[in-house]
Amino acid sequence: MTLLLLLLLPGLCTAQFNPNVACGKTSIVHLFEWRWEDIAEECERYLGPNGFGGVQISPPNEHLIVTNPYRPWWERYQPISYKICSRSGDEEQFTDMVTRCNNVGVYIYVDAVINHMCGAGVGKGSSSTCGSTYDTNLSSFPNVPYSRLDFNDDKCKTTSGNIEDYQDADQVRSCRLVNLLDLALEKDYVRNKVTDYLNKLIDIGVAGFRIDASKHMWPGDMQAIVGRLNNLNTQWFPNGSRPFIFQEVIDMGGEGISAYEYSGIGRVTEFKYGGKLGTVMRKWNGEKMAYLKNWGEGWGFLPSDRALVFVDNHDNQRGHGAGGASILTFFDARLYKMAVGFMLAHPYGFPRVMSSFSWPRSFVEGKDINDWIGPPSYGNGSTKAITINEDTTCGNGWVCEHRWRQINNMAIFRNVANGQALTNWWDNAENQVAFGRGNVGFIVFNNDNRDMDVTLNTGLPAGTYCDVISGQKEGSRCTGKQITVSSAGTAHFKIRSSDDDPFVAIHINAKL
Ligand SMILES: *[C@@H]1O[C@H](CO)[C@@H](O)[C@H](O)[C@H]1NC(C)=O
Ligand SMILES: *[C@@H]1O[C@H](CO)[C@@H](O)[C@H](O)[C@H]1NC(C)=O
Ligand SMILES: *[C@@H]1O[C@H](CO)[C@@H](O)[C@H](O)[C@H]1NC(C)=O
């Protein structure tokens, strides 16, 4: 039996569905808009020692510099060339980051923008992060090079040239997404340019890709590109490892394109996850935590081994993309910590933790007019470094949700619970719920407006455990609440609805 398992394991590792995280790691964090120098530091000083498996980085290729509005975050979704030269740093800094992160077992996942180049109305110029020229009137990008022949304009049937109807799969894939010049990915030449770029990153040592705007590319084209990717660099990964692929497909149901068209190619971002979880935690539409008992496929989500899950992402945390107002973010810190805690405790999907920069939200008729604001930066547009405060939080406008004690401790909880089944579900038919992971971890939530005072079967060995939400285990003591598990495996939980964080989590590595 053991021998058979050993023989089967390498097979599992070669698939593009495997996140390639180091043994025992179970999540990645999106360090949105961070500089490469800062990510290298963060891998060494925090992510490695604290159990995170990898980092999704912002697009590393050369992109447009937008000055009106001034340096929005979305300029990075307007490629000018595939030179590794972006707002986050140059190729030397990128290579240094990948090497240093890999060396501490924290792998890099690149946000790959391959559906399109910059906006069609940009015109002629060289306002780009490495000074490469472009002329959108001619669809010309000499530093790739791409010309008019490499774009989809002749295929799009709408009068505007833009996607007008999301029920029409042909439009969604052949027309321009918000006027971005749409690449003809069925062309061998274009496929080669794209795969040359991605393979260069693989050879430097990245572990996989988030494929931006996947819904706007034909599954056959995606499949062809993924098939041409190199195996991962054997300096850090087992021989024959395939890059981890997770495709951005926004499928909330009811459109002309389904996430299932892509789930055979790689994993898919499950956007229903954060939208629904936000609705439950906010108790909108009559939702309650008790209904989470069959969370996952039971809620109409993708199969667990095909889903990349998240509470919020860089788009929907500011009202872009899908999910709407129910999406929880760092702005709703109390509920957000519970939602991220639930995601990390629950076995469904492979999770990505969001790490944001802050911005001054300003709602006008329900829309945040500051949804465009880019990362903390100086007047000359260069991104500010991450600074670390004495209490380990971040400064300079960086939120660093991944450093919040509750969130980091739950990332560790997930590592401890890796491979364990969901057990001992309990709920009060309202918003008090609890569940375990095998006999290694247990979590209890009180999202009701009344105090909770219950004795539950945890499935854990008898002993005294440190709650990793109100504190953690330090040496031979708990800095927060202590929970005693009896020889029968039961424990008493008292969670006031007014507690700072109305949830408690314990696991065997936080046992005294
Ligand atoms: C690009 O075309 C627009 C009209 O479509 C025109 O106003 C503009 O001058 C052109 N720019 C260049 C650089 O040719
Ligand atoms: C990797 O595997 C291939 C094919 O099985 C083999 O030819 C090659 O020598 C291996 N490389 C290393 C570094 O083991
Ligand atoms: C931008 O300004 C900052 C702060 O004054 C400075 O440290 C940095 O070197 C400048 N960057 C460039 C590219 O001029």
Coordinates of C-alpha atoms and ligand atoms in Angstrom, one line a residue:
M1 CA 0.0 0.0 0.0
T2 CA 2.7 2.5 1.0
L3 CA 4.8 1.5 -2.0
L4 CA 1.8 2.0 -4.3
L5 CA 1.2 5.5 -2.8
L6 CA 4.8 6.4 -3.3
L7 CA 4.7 5.3 -6.9
L8 CA 1.6 7.4 -7.5
L9 CA 2.8 10.6 -5.8
P10 CA 5.1 11.9 -8.5
G11 CA 2.2 11.6 -10.9
L12 CA 0.1 13.9 -8.8
C13 CA 3.0 16.4 -8.7
T14 CA 3.3 16.7 -12.5
A15 CA -0.2 18.2 -13.1
Q16 CA -1.0 21.8 -13.8
F17 CA -3.6 21.6 -11.1
N18 CA -1.0 21.1 -8.4
P19 CA 0.0 24.4 -6.8
N20 CA 3.6 23.2 -6.4
V21 CA 3.9 24.6 -2.9
A22 CA 6.6 23.1 -0.7
C23 CA 5.6 20.1 1.4
G24 CA 3.2 20.9 4.2
K25 CA 2.3 24.4 2.8
T26 CA -1.3 25.0 1.8
S27 CA -1.9 28.7 0.8
I28 CA -0.5 31.6 -1.2
V29 CA -0.7 35.3 -0.7
H30 CA -1.3 38.0 -3.3
L31 CA 1.2 40.8 -2.6
F32 CA -0.7 43.2 -4.8
E33 CA 1.6 45.9 -6.4
W34 CA 4.6 45.1 -4.1
R35 CA 8.1 45.9 -5.3
W36 CA 10.3 42.9 -6.1
E37 CA 12.8 44.0 -3.5
D38 CA 10.1 44.1 -0.8
I39 CA 8.8 40.6 -1.8
A40 CA 12.3 39.1 -1.5
E41 CA 12.6 40.5 2.0
E42 CA 9.1 39.4 3.0
C43 CA 9.8 35.8 1.8
E44 CA 12.9 35.7 4.0
R45 CA 11.7 37.5 7.1
Y46 CA 8.0 36.5 7.2
L47 CA 6.4 34.3 4.6
G48 CA 8.9 31.4 4.9
P49 CA 9.0 31.3 8.7
N50 CA 5.2 31.7 9.0
G51 CA 4.0 28.9 6.7
F52 CA 3.0 30.7 3.5
G53 CA 3.5 28.6 0.4
G54 CA 3.9 31.3 -2.3
V55 CA 3.2 34.7 -3.6
Q56 CA 1.0 35.9 -6.4
I57 CA 2.8 38.9 -7.8
S58 CA 1.6 41.8 -10.0
P59 CA 2.4 41.5 -13.7
P60 CA 6.2 41.7 -14.2
N61 CA 6.2 42.7 -17.9
E62 CA 6.6 46.2 -19.3
H63 CA 3.3 48.2 -19.2
L64 CA 1.8 51.5 -20.0
I65 CA 2.4 54.5 -17.7
V66 CA -0.9 56.1 -17.3
T67 CA -0.9 59.7 -16.2
N68 CA -4.6 60.6 -16.3
P69 CA -5.7 59.5 -13.8
Y70 CA -2.2 59.5 -12.3
R71 CA -0.6 56.0 -12.1
P72 CA -3.7 53.9 -11.5
W73 CA -3.2 50.2 -10.4
W74 CA -4.8 49.1 -13.7
E75 CA -2.0 50.4 -15.9
R76 CA -0.3 47.1 -15.2
Y77 CA -3.0 45.3 -17.1
Q78 CA -2.0 47.2 -20.3
P79 CA 1.1 45.5 -21.6
I80 CA 3.5 47.2 -24.0
S81 CA 6.2 44.5 -24.3
Y82 CA 7.3 41.3 -22.5
K83 CA 10.5 42.8 -21.1
I84 CA 10.6 42.1 -17.4
C85 CA 10.4 45.8 -16.5
S86 CA 7.5 47.0 -14.5
R87 CA 6.5 49.4 -11.8
S88 CA 7.6 46.7 -9.3
G89 CA 11.2 46.5 -10.6
D90 CA 13.5 45.4 -13.3
E91 CA 14.7 42.0 -14.5
E92 CA 17.7 41.8 -12.1
Q93 CA 15.4 42.6 -9.1
F94 CA 12.9 40.1 -10.4
T95 CA 15.4 37.3 -10.7
D96 CA 16.8 38.1 -7.3
M97 CA 13.3 37.9 -5.8
V98 CA 12.5 34.6 -7.4
T99 CA 15.9 33.1 -6.3
R100 CA 15.6 34.3 -2.7
C101 CA 12.0 33.4 -2.3
N102 CA 12.5 29.9 -3.8
N103 CA 15.5 29.4 -1.5
V104 CA 13.3 29.8 1.5
G105 CA 10.5 27.6 0.1
V106 CA 8.1 30.4 -0.9
Y107 CA 7.3 30.1 -4.6
I108 CA 6.3 32.8 -7.1
Y109 CA 3.1 32.8 -9.2
V110 CA 3.1 35.4 -12.0
D111 CA 0.0 37.4 -13.0
A112 CA 0.2 36.8 -16.8
V113 CA -1.5 39.3 -19.0
I114 CA -1.7 37.6 -22.3
N115 CA -5.2 38.3 -23.6
H116 CA -4.5 41.8 -24.8
M117 CA -2.1 44.7 -25.0
C118 CA -2.9 48.3 -24.0
G119 CA -6.0 50.3 -24.8
A120 CA -6.8 51.0 -28.5
G121 CA -7.2 54.7 -27.8
V122 CA -3.7 55.3 -26.3
G123 CA -2.2 56.5 -29.6
K124 CA 1.5 56.7 -30.4
G125 CA 4.3 57.1 -27.8
S126 CA 6.7 55.6 -25.4
S127 CA 5.0 56.3 -22.0
S128 CA 5.9 52.8 -20.8
T129 CA 7.9 51.4 -17.9
C130 CA 11.0 50.7 -20.0
G131 CA 10.5 53.3 -22.7
S132 CA 9.4 50.8 -25.4
T133 CA 7.3 52.5 -28.1
Y134 CA 3.8 51.7 -29.3
D135 CA 1.3 53.0 -31.8
T136 CA -2.2 51.8 -31.2
N137 CA -3.5 53.4 -34.4
L138 CA -1.3 50.7 -36.2
S139 CA -1.7 48.1 -33.4
S140 CA 2.1 48.3 -33.4
F141 CA 4.3 47.1 -30.5
P142 CA 7.8 47.0 -32.0
N143 CA 9.5 45.6 -28.9
V144 CA 7.5 42.3 -29.1
P145 CA 7.0 42.8 -32.1
Y146 CA 3.3 42.7 -32.8
S147 CA 1.5 44.4 -35.6
R148 CA -2.1 44.7 -36.8
L149 CA -2.0 41.1 -38.1
D150 CA -1.6 39.8 -34.6
F151 CA -4.9 41.2 -33.3
N152 CA -8.5 40.1 -33.5
D153 CA -10.1 43.2 -34.9
D154 CA -11.2 41.5 -38.1
K155 CA -13.0 38.8 -36.2
C156 CA -15.1 40.9 -33.8
K157 CA -18.7 41.4 -35.0
T158 CA -19.8 44.3 -32.8
T159 CA -19.9 47.8 -34.2
S160 CA -17.9 49.3 -31.3
G161 CA -15.3 46.6 -31.5
N162 CA -15.9 46.0 -27.8
I163 CA -17.6 43.2 -25.9
E164 CA -21.2 44.3 -25.7
D165 CA -23.1 41.1 -24.7
Y166 CA -21.7 38.6 -22.2
Q167 CA -24.3 36.0 -23.4
D168 CA -22.4 35.9 -26.7
A169 CA -19.2 33.7 -26.2
D170 CA -17.8 34.7 -29.6
Q171 CA -17.9 38.4 -28.6
V172 CA -16.4 37.8 -25.2
R173 CA -13.4 36.1 -26.8
S174 CA -13.0 37.9 -30.2
C175 CA -13.9 41.5 -29.3
R176 CA -12.0 44.0 -27.1
L177 CA -12.4 43.9 -23.3
V178 CA -12.9 47.5 -22.3
N179 CA -11.2 48.6 -25.5
L180 CA -7.9 46.7 -24.9
L181 CA -6.3 45.5 -28.1
D182 CA -7.2 41.8 -28.3
L183 CA -4.5 39.4 -29.3
A184 CA -5.1 36.7 -31.9
L185 CA -4.0 33.8 -29.8
E186 CA -4.9 31.2 -32.4
K187 CA -1.9 32.4 -34.5
D188 CA 1.2 30.4 -34.0
Y189 CA 3.3 33.5 -34.0
V190 CA 1.4 35.1 -31.1
R191 CA 1.4 31.8 -29.2
N192 CA 5.2 31.7 -29.6
K193 CA 5.6 35.2 -28.3
V194 CA 3.5 34.5 -25.3
T195 CA 5.1 31.2 -24.5
D196 CA 8.6 32.6 -25.0
Y197 CA 7.7 35.2 -22.3
L198 CA 6.1 32.6 -19.9
N199 CA 9.0 30.1 -20.4
K200 CA 11.5 32.8 -19.7
L201 CA 9.8 33.3 -16.3
I202 CA 9.7 29.5 -15.7
D203 CA 13.4 29.2 -16.4
I204 CA 14.1 32.0 -13.9
G205 CA 12.3 29.8 -11.4
V206 CA 8.6 30.8 -11.1
A207 CA 6.1 28.0 -10.0
G208 CA 3.0 29.0 -12.0
F209 CA 0.7 31.6 -13.4
R210 CA -2.5 33.3 -12.7
I211 CA -3.8 33.8 -16.2
D212 CA -5.6 37.2 -16.4
A213 CA -8.8 37.5 -18.4
S214 CA -8.9 33.8 -19.3
K215 CA -12.6 34.0 -20.1
H216 CA -11.7 36.3 -22.9
M217 CA -9.5 33.7 -24.6
W218 CA -10.7 30.5 -26.4
P219 CA -10.1 27.4 -24.3
G220 CA -8.3 25.8 -27.2
D221 CA -5.9 28.6 -27.4
M222 CA -5.3 28.4 -23.6
Q223 CA -4.7 24.7 -23.9
A224 CA -2.2 25.2 -26.7
I225 CA -0.3 27.8 -24.7
V226 CA -0.3 25.7 -21.5
G227 CA 0.9 22.7 -23.5
R228 CA 3.9 24.6 -24.8
L229 CA 5.2 25.7 -21.3
N230 CA 8.4 24.3 -20.0
N231 CA 8.7 22.1 -17.0
L232 CA 9.7 24.0 -13.8
N233 CA 13.3 24.8 -13.0
T234 CA 14.9 21.7 -11.5
Q235 CA 17.1 23.8 -9.2
W236 CA 14.0 24.0 -7.0
F237 CA 11.3 21.7 -8.3
P238 CA 11.2 17.9 -9.0
N239 CA 12.1 17.0 -12.5
G240 CA 9.0 17.0 -14.7
S241 CA 7.0 19.4 -12.6
R242 CA 4.4 21.4 -14.6
P243 CA 3.7 25.1 -13.9
F244 CA 0.6 25.6 -11.7
I245 CA -2.1 27.2 -13.8
F246 CA -5.1 29.2 -12.4
Q247 CA -7.3 30.9 -14.8
E248 CA -9.3 34.1 -14.1
V249 CA -12.7 33.1 -15.3
I250 CA -15.5 35.1 -13.7
D251 CA -18.5 32.8 -13.8
M252 CA -21.3 33.7 -11.4
G253 CA -23.7 31.7 -13.5
G254 CA -26.0 33.0 -16.3
E255 CA -23.5 34.0 -18.9
G256 CA -22.5 32.6 -22.3
I257 CA -19.3 31.1 -20.9
S258 CA -18.8 28.6 -18.1
A259 CA -15.9 28.0 -15.8
Y260 CA -16.1 24.3 -16.7
E261 CA -14.8 25.1 -20.2
Y262 CA -11.4 25.9 -18.5
S263 CA -11.3 23.5 -15.5
G264 CA -9.7 20.8 -17.6
I265 CA -6.8 23.1 -18.5
G266 CA -5.9 24.3 -15.0
R267 CA -7.6 25.5 -11.9
V268 CA -10.1 28.3 -12.1
T269 CA -10.7 31.2 -9.8
E270 CA -14.0 30.4 -8.1
F271 CA -15.6 33.8 -7.9
K272 CA -18.9 32.5 -6.3
Y273 CA -16.9 31.7 -3.2
G274 CA -16.2 35.2 -1.9
G275 CA -19.5 36.6 -3.1
K276 CA -21.5 33.9 -1.3
L277 CA -19.3 33.9 1.8
G278 CA -19.6 37.7 2.1
T279 CA -23.4 37.4 1.8
V280 CA -23.4 34.7 4.6
M281 CA -21.2 36.6 7.0
R282 CA -23.2 39.8 6.4
K283 CA -26.4 37.8 6.9
W284 CA -27.9 39.2 3.7
N285 CA -30.7 37.5 1.8
G286 CA -31.6 35.4 4.9
E287 CA -28.2 33.6 4.7
K288 CA -26.7 32.2 7.9
M289 CA -23.5 30.4 8.8
A290 CA -25.5 27.2 9.6
Y291 CA -26.0 26.8 5.8
L292 CA -22.2 26.5 5.4
K293 CA -22.5 22.9 6.5
N294 CA -22.3 21.7 2.8
W295 CA -19.9 24.6 1.7
G296 CA -18.1 23.8 -1.5
E297 CA -19.5 21.7 -4.3
G298 CA -22.8 21.6 -2.4
W299 CA -23.1 25.4 -3.2
G300 CA -22.6 24.9 -6.9
F301 CA -18.9 25.6 -6.9
L302 CA -16.2 23.9 -9.0
P303 CA -14.8 20.6 -7.9
S304 CA -12.4 21.3 -5.0
D305 CA -9.3 20.2 -6.8
R306 CA -10.1 22.6 -9.6
A307 CA -10.8 25.7 -7.5
L308 CA -8.6 28.6 -6.5
V309 CA -10.5 30.4 -3.7
F310 CA -10.4 33.8 -2.1
V311 CA -12.5 36.1 0.1
D312 CA -11.6 39.1 -2.0
N313 CA -9.2 39.9 -4.9
H314 CA -7.7 43.1 -6.2
D315 CA -10.6 43.7 -8.5
N316 CA -13.7 43.0 -6.4
Q317 CA -12.3 44.6 -3.2
R318 CA -12.8 47.9 -5.0
G319 CA -16.0 47.1 -6.8
H320 CA -14.5 45.9 -10.1
G321 CA -15.2 42.4 -11.5
A322 CA -17.7 40.2 -9.8
G323 CA -19.2 39.7 -6.4
G324 CA -20.8 43.1 -5.8
A325 CA -21.3 44.8 -2.5
S326 CA -21.2 41.6 -0.4
I327 CA -17.4 41.2 -0.9
L328 CA -15.7 41.5 2.4
T329 CA -12.3 43.4 2.6
F330 CA -9.9 44.8 5.1
F331 CA -12.3 47.8 5.4
D332 CA -14.7 45.4 7.2
A333 CA -11.9 44.0 9.4
R334 CA -14.0 42.1 12.0
L335 CA -16.1 40.1 9.5
Y336 CA -13.2 39.8 7.1
K337 CA -11.0 38.0 9.7
M338 CA -13.9 35.6 10.3
A339 CA -14.4 35.0 6.6
V340 CA -10.7 34.4 5.9
G341 CA -10.5 32.2 9.0
F342 CA -13.4 30.1 7.7
M343 CA -11.7 29.8 4.3
L344 CA -8.4 28.7 5.7
A345 CA -10.0 26.3 8.2
H346 CA -12.3 24.7 5.5
P347 CA -10.8 22.0 3.2
Y348 CA -12.5 23.2 0.0
G349 CA -10.2 24.6 -2.8
F350 CA -6.7 26.0 -2.8
P351 CA -6.8 29.4 -1.0
R352 CA -5.2 32.7 -1.8
V353 CA -4.9 35.3 0.9
M354 CA -5.3 39.0 -0.3
S355 CA -2.7 41.6 0.9
S356 CA -3.7 45.1 -0.1
F357 CA -2.7 48.7 -0.1
S358 CA -5.2 51.1 1.4
W359 CA -6.9 53.9 -0.4
P360 CA -9.4 56.6 0.5
R361 CA -12.7 55.1 -0.5
S362 CA -15.3 57.7 -1.6
F363 CA -18.7 56.5 -2.6
V364 CA -20.8 58.6 -5.0
E365 CA -24.1 57.0 -5.8
G366 CA -22.8 53.6 -4.7
K367 CA -19.6 53.7 -6.7
D368 CA -16.2 54.3 -5.2
I369 CA -14.8 57.2 -7.3
N370 CA -11.3 56.3 -6.0
D371 CA -11.4 52.7 -7.2
W372 CA -8.5 53.5 -9.6
I373 CA -5.9 54.7 -7.1
G374 CA -2.6 53.0 -7.4
P375 CA -0.2 51.7 -4.8
P376 CA 1.4 54.1 -2.2
S377 CA 3.9 56.1 -4.2
Y378 CA 6.0 59.2 -4.4
G379 CA 5.2 62.3 -6.5
N380 CA 7.4 60.9 -9.3
G381 CA 5.2 57.7 -9.4
S382 CA 7.7 55.3 -7.9
T383 CA 6.1 52.8 -5.5
K384 CA 6.9 53.2 -1.8
A385 CA 8.7 50.5 0.0
I386 CA 6.9 48.4 2.6
T387 CA 7.9 49.5 6.1
I388 CA 7.5 47.2 9.1
N389 CA 6.3 48.7 12.4
E390 CA 7.5 47.6 15.8
D391 CA 4.3 45.5 16.3
T392 CA 5.0 43.7 13.0
T393 CA 2.2 45.4 11.1
C394 CA 3.1 47.3 7.9
G395 CA 3.4 51.1 7.3
N396 CA 3.5 53.5 4.3
G397 CA -0.1 52.6 3.4
W398 CA 0.4 48.9 3.0
V399 CA -2.3 46.9 4.8
C400 CA -0.6 43.5 5.0
E401 CA -3.6 41.4 5.9
H402 CA -1.4 38.4 5.8
R403 CA 0.5 39.7 8.8
W404 CA -2.7 40.1 10.9
R405 CA -2.4 37.5 13.7
Q406 CA -5.7 35.9 13.1
I407 CA -5.0 35.4 9.4
N408 CA -1.5 34.2 9.6
N409 CA -2.4 31.9 12.5
M410 CA -5.1 30.4 10.3
A411 CA -2.7 29.9 7.4
I412 CA -0.7 27.8 9.9
F413 CA -3.8 26.0 11.1
R414 CA -4.5 25.0 7.5
N415 CA -0.9 23.6 7.2
V416 CA -1.5 21.6 10.4
A417 CA -4.8 20.3 9.1
N418 CA -3.5 19.5 5.6
G419 CA -5.1 16.3 4.3
Q420 CA -7.6 15.9 7.2
A421 CA -11.3 15.6 6.6
L422 CA -13.9 18.0 7.9
T423 CA -15.3 16.5 11.1
N424 CA -17.6 17.2 14.0
W425 CA -19.7 19.8 12.3
W426 CA -22.0 21.6 14.8
D427 CA -24.4 24.6 14.4
N428 CA -27.2 26.2 16.3
A429 CA -29.3 26.5 13.1
E430 CA -28.3 30.2 13.1
N431 CA -24.9 31.8 13.0
Q432 CA -23.0 29.8 15.6
V433 CA -21.0 27.0 13.9
A434 CA -18.0 24.8 14.6
F435 CA -16.1 22.1 12.8
G436 CA -12.9 20.1 13.1
R437 CA -10.2 18.8 10.8
G438 CA -9.6 15.2 11.7
N439 CA -8.2 15.0 15.2
V440 CA -5.8 17.9 14.7
G441 CA -7.8 21.2 14.6
F442 CA -11.1 22.7 15.7
I443 CA -12.7 26.1 15.0
V444 CA -15.8 27.8 16.5
F445 CA -17.6 30.9 15.2
N446 CA -20.2 33.1 16.8
N447 CA -21.7 35.5 14.3
D448 CA -25.0 35.7 16.1
N449 CA -26.0 38.8 18.1
R450 CA -26.0 36.7 21.3
D451 CA -23.4 35.2 23.4
M452 CA -22.3 31.6 22.9
D453 CA -21.8 29.1 25.8
V454 CA -21.5 25.5 24.6
T455 CA -19.7 22.3 25.1
L456 CA -18.7 20.6 21.8
N457 CA -17.0 17.5 20.7
T458 CA -13.7 18.6 19.2
G459 CA -12.2 15.2 18.3
L460 CA -8.9 16.5 19.6
P461 CA -6.6 14.7 22.2
A462 CA -7.1 15.8 25.8
G463 CA -5.0 18.8 26.9
T464 CA -4.8 22.5 27.1
Y465 CA -4.7 24.4 23.8
C466 CA -4.0 28.0 23.0
D467 CA -6.6 29.8 20.9
V468 CA -4.8 31.1 17.9
I469 CA -7.3 33.9 17.2
S470 CA -7.1 35.9 20.5
G471 CA -3.4 35.0 20.8
Q472 CA -1.2 32.1 20.2
K473 CA 1.2 29.7 21.9
E474 CA 4.5 31.3 23.0
G475 CA 6.9 29.0 24.7
S476 CA 4.9 27.2 27.4
R477 CA 2.1 29.7 27.7
C478 CA -0.9 31.1 25.7
T479 CA -0.9 34.8 24.9
G480 CA -4.7 34.7 24.5
K481 CA -7.6 32.4 25.5
Q482 CA -6.9 28.8 26.8
I483 CA -9.2 25.9 25.8
T484 CA -9.2 22.7 27.8
V485 CA -10.1 19.5 25.9
S486 CA -11.4 16.7 28.1
S487 CA -10.4 13.0 27.9
A488 CA -13.6 12.5 26.0
G489 CA -12.6 15.1 23.4
T490 CA -15.1 17.8 24.5
A491 CA -14.3 21.4 25.3
H492 CA -16.3 24.4 26.6
F493 CA -16.4 27.4 24.4
K494 CA -17.6 30.8 25.6
I495 CA -17.7 33.5 22.9
R496 CA -19.3 36.8 23.5
S497 CA -21.0 38.5 20.5
S498 CA -19.0 41.6 21.6
D499 CA -15.6 39.9 21.5
D500 CA -13.0 41.6 19.4
D501 CA -12.9 38.5 17.2
P502 CA -15.9 36.3 17.9
F503 CA -14.2 33.0 16.9
V504 CA -11.8 30.6 18.5
A505 CA -9.4 28.1 16.8
I506 CA -7.2 25.4 18.3
H507 CA -4.8 22.9 16.8
I508 CA -2.3 20.3 18.0
N509 CA 0.7 22.5 17.3
A510 CA -0.7 25.1 19.7
K511 CA -1.2 22.6 22.6
L512 CA 0.6 23.3 25.9
Ligands
LIG1 C1 -4.7 58.1 -34.1 O1 -5.9 58.1 -34.7 C2 -6.7 59.1 -34.1 C3 -8.1 59.0 -34.7 O2 -8.5 57.7 -34.8 C4 -6.2 60.5 -34.5 O3 -6.9 61.5 -33.8 C5 -4.7 60.5 -34.0 O4 -4.1 61.7 -34.4 C6 -3.9 59.3 -34.5 N1 -2.6 59.3 -33.9 C7 -1.6 59.1 -34.6 C8 -0.3 59.1 -33.8 O5 -1.5 58.8 -35.7
LIG2 C1 14.6 14.7 -16.1 O1 13.9 13.7 -16.8 C2 14.2 13.6 -18.1 C3 13.3 12.7 -18.8 O2 12.8 11.7 -17.9 C4 15.7 13.1 -18.2 O3 16.1 13.0 -19.6 C5 16.6 14.1 -17.5 O4 17.9 13.6 -17.5 C6 16.1 14.4 -16.1 N1 16.9 15.5 -15.5 C7 17.3 15.5 -14.3 C8 18.0 16.7 -13.9 O5 17.2 14.5 -13.5
LIG3 C1 11.2 59.1 -6.8 O1 11.2 59.8 -5.5 C2 11.7 59.1 -4.4 C3 11.4 60.0 -3.2 O2 11.9 61.3 -3.3 C4 13.2 58.8 -4.6 O3 13.6 58.1 -3.5 C5 13.3 58.0 -5.9 O4 14.6 57.7 -6.2 C6 12.7 58.7 -7.1 N1 12.6 57.7 -8.2 C7 12.9 58.1 -9.4 C8 12.9 57.1 -10.5 O5 13.3 59.2 -9.7

